[in-house]
Short mmCIF file of C-alpha atoms in Angstrom, two decimals:
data_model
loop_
_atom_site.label_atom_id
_atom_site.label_comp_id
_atom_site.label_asym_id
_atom_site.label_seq_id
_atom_site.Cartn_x
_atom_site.Cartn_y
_atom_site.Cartn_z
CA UNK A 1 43.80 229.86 106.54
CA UNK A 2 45.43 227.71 109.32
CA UNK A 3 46.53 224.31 108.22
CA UNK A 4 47.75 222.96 111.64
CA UNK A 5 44.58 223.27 113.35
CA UNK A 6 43.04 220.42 111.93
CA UNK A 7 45.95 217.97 112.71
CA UNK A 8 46.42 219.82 115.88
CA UNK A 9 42.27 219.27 116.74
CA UNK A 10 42.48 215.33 115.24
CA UNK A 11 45.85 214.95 117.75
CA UNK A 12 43.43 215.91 120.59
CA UNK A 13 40.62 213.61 119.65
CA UNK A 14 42.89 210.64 119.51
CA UNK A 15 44.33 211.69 123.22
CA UNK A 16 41.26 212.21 124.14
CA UNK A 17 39.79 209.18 122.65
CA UNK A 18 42.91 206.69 123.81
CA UNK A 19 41.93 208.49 127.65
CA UNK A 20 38.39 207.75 127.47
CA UNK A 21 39.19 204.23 126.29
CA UNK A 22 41.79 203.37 129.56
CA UNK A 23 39.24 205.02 131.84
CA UNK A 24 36.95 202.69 130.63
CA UNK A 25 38.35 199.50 130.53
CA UNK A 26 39.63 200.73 134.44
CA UNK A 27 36.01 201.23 135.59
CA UNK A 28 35.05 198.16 133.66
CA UNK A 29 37.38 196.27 135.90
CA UNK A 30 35.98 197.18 138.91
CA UNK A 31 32.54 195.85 138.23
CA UNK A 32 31.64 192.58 138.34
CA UNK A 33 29.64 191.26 135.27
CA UNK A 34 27.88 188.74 136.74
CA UNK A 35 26.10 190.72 139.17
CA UNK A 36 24.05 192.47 137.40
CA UNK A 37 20.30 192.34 136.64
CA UNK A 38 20.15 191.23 133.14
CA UNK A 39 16.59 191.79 132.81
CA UNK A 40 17.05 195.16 133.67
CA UNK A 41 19.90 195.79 131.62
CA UNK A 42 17.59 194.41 128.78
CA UNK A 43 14.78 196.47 129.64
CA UNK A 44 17.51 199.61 129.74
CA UNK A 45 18.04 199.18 126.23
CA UNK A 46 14.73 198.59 124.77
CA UNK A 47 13.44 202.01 126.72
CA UNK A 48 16.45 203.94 125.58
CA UNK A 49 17.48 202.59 122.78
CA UNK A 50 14.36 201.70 120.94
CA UNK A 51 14.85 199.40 118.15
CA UNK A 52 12.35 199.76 115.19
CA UNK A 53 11.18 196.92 113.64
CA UNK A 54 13.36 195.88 110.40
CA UNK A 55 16.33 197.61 112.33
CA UNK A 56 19.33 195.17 111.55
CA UNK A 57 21.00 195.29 115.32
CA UNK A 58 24.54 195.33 115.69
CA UNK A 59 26.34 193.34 118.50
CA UNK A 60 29.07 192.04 119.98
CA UNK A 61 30.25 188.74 121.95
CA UNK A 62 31.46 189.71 125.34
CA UNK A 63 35.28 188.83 126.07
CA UNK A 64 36.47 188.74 129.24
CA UNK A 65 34.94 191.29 131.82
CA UNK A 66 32.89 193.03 129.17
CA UNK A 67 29.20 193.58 129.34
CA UNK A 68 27.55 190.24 128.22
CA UNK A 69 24.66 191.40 125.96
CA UNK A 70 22.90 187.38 125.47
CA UNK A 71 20.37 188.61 127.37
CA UNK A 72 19.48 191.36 125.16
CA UNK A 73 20.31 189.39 121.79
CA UNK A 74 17.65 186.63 123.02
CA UNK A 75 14.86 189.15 123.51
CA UNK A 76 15.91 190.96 120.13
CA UNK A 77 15.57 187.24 118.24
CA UNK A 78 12.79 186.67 120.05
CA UNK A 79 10.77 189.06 119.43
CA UNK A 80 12.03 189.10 115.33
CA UNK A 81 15.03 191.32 115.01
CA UNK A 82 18.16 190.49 112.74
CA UNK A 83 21.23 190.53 114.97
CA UNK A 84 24.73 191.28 113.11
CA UNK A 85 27.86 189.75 115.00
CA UNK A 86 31.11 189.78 114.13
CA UNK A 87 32.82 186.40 112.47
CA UNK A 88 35.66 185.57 114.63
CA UNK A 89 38.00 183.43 112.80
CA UNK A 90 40.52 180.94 114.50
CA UNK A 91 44.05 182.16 114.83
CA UNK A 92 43.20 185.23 112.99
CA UNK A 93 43.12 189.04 115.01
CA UNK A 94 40.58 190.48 112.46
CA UNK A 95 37.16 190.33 113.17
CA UNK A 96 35.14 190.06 109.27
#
């Protein structure tokens, strides 16, 4: 039995994870997030996604050049969901 390959497998993950996450936020960059259709983007989600009723949805408040999801928390209040967001606290990194 091998016992590097799983460290050796979770060291690729991570690389592969940290590369996925700085391609991201480049691409992310390029786009402005105001130009967008945000009915669309709300109708996107409810066709692919497709929230059941009594589904607690989890969210997130948009910082900087994220992807502002408002649109999609209204309709999800709106038409009865719970919403989770994270508690940001003031002067404090860790989101509760």
């Amino acid at each position: 039995m091998c016992t590097r390959l799983p460290r050796l497998f979770l060291f690729v993950m991570e690389a592969s994870k940290e590369t996925l996450r700085r391609e991201a936020i480049r691409h992310r960059d390029r786009i402005d997030p105001g130009a967008g259709d945000m009915d669309h983007a709300a109708a996107l989600f409810f066709d692919n996604i497709k929230p059941q009723k009594g589904q607690v949805v989890a969210l997130y408040w948009a910082k900087g050049r994220e992807f502002d999801p408002s649109e999609i928390t209204g309709r999800l209040l709106k038409e009865g969901f719970t919403c989770a967001l994270p508690v940001i606290q003031k002067n404090k990194k860790v989101l509760k």
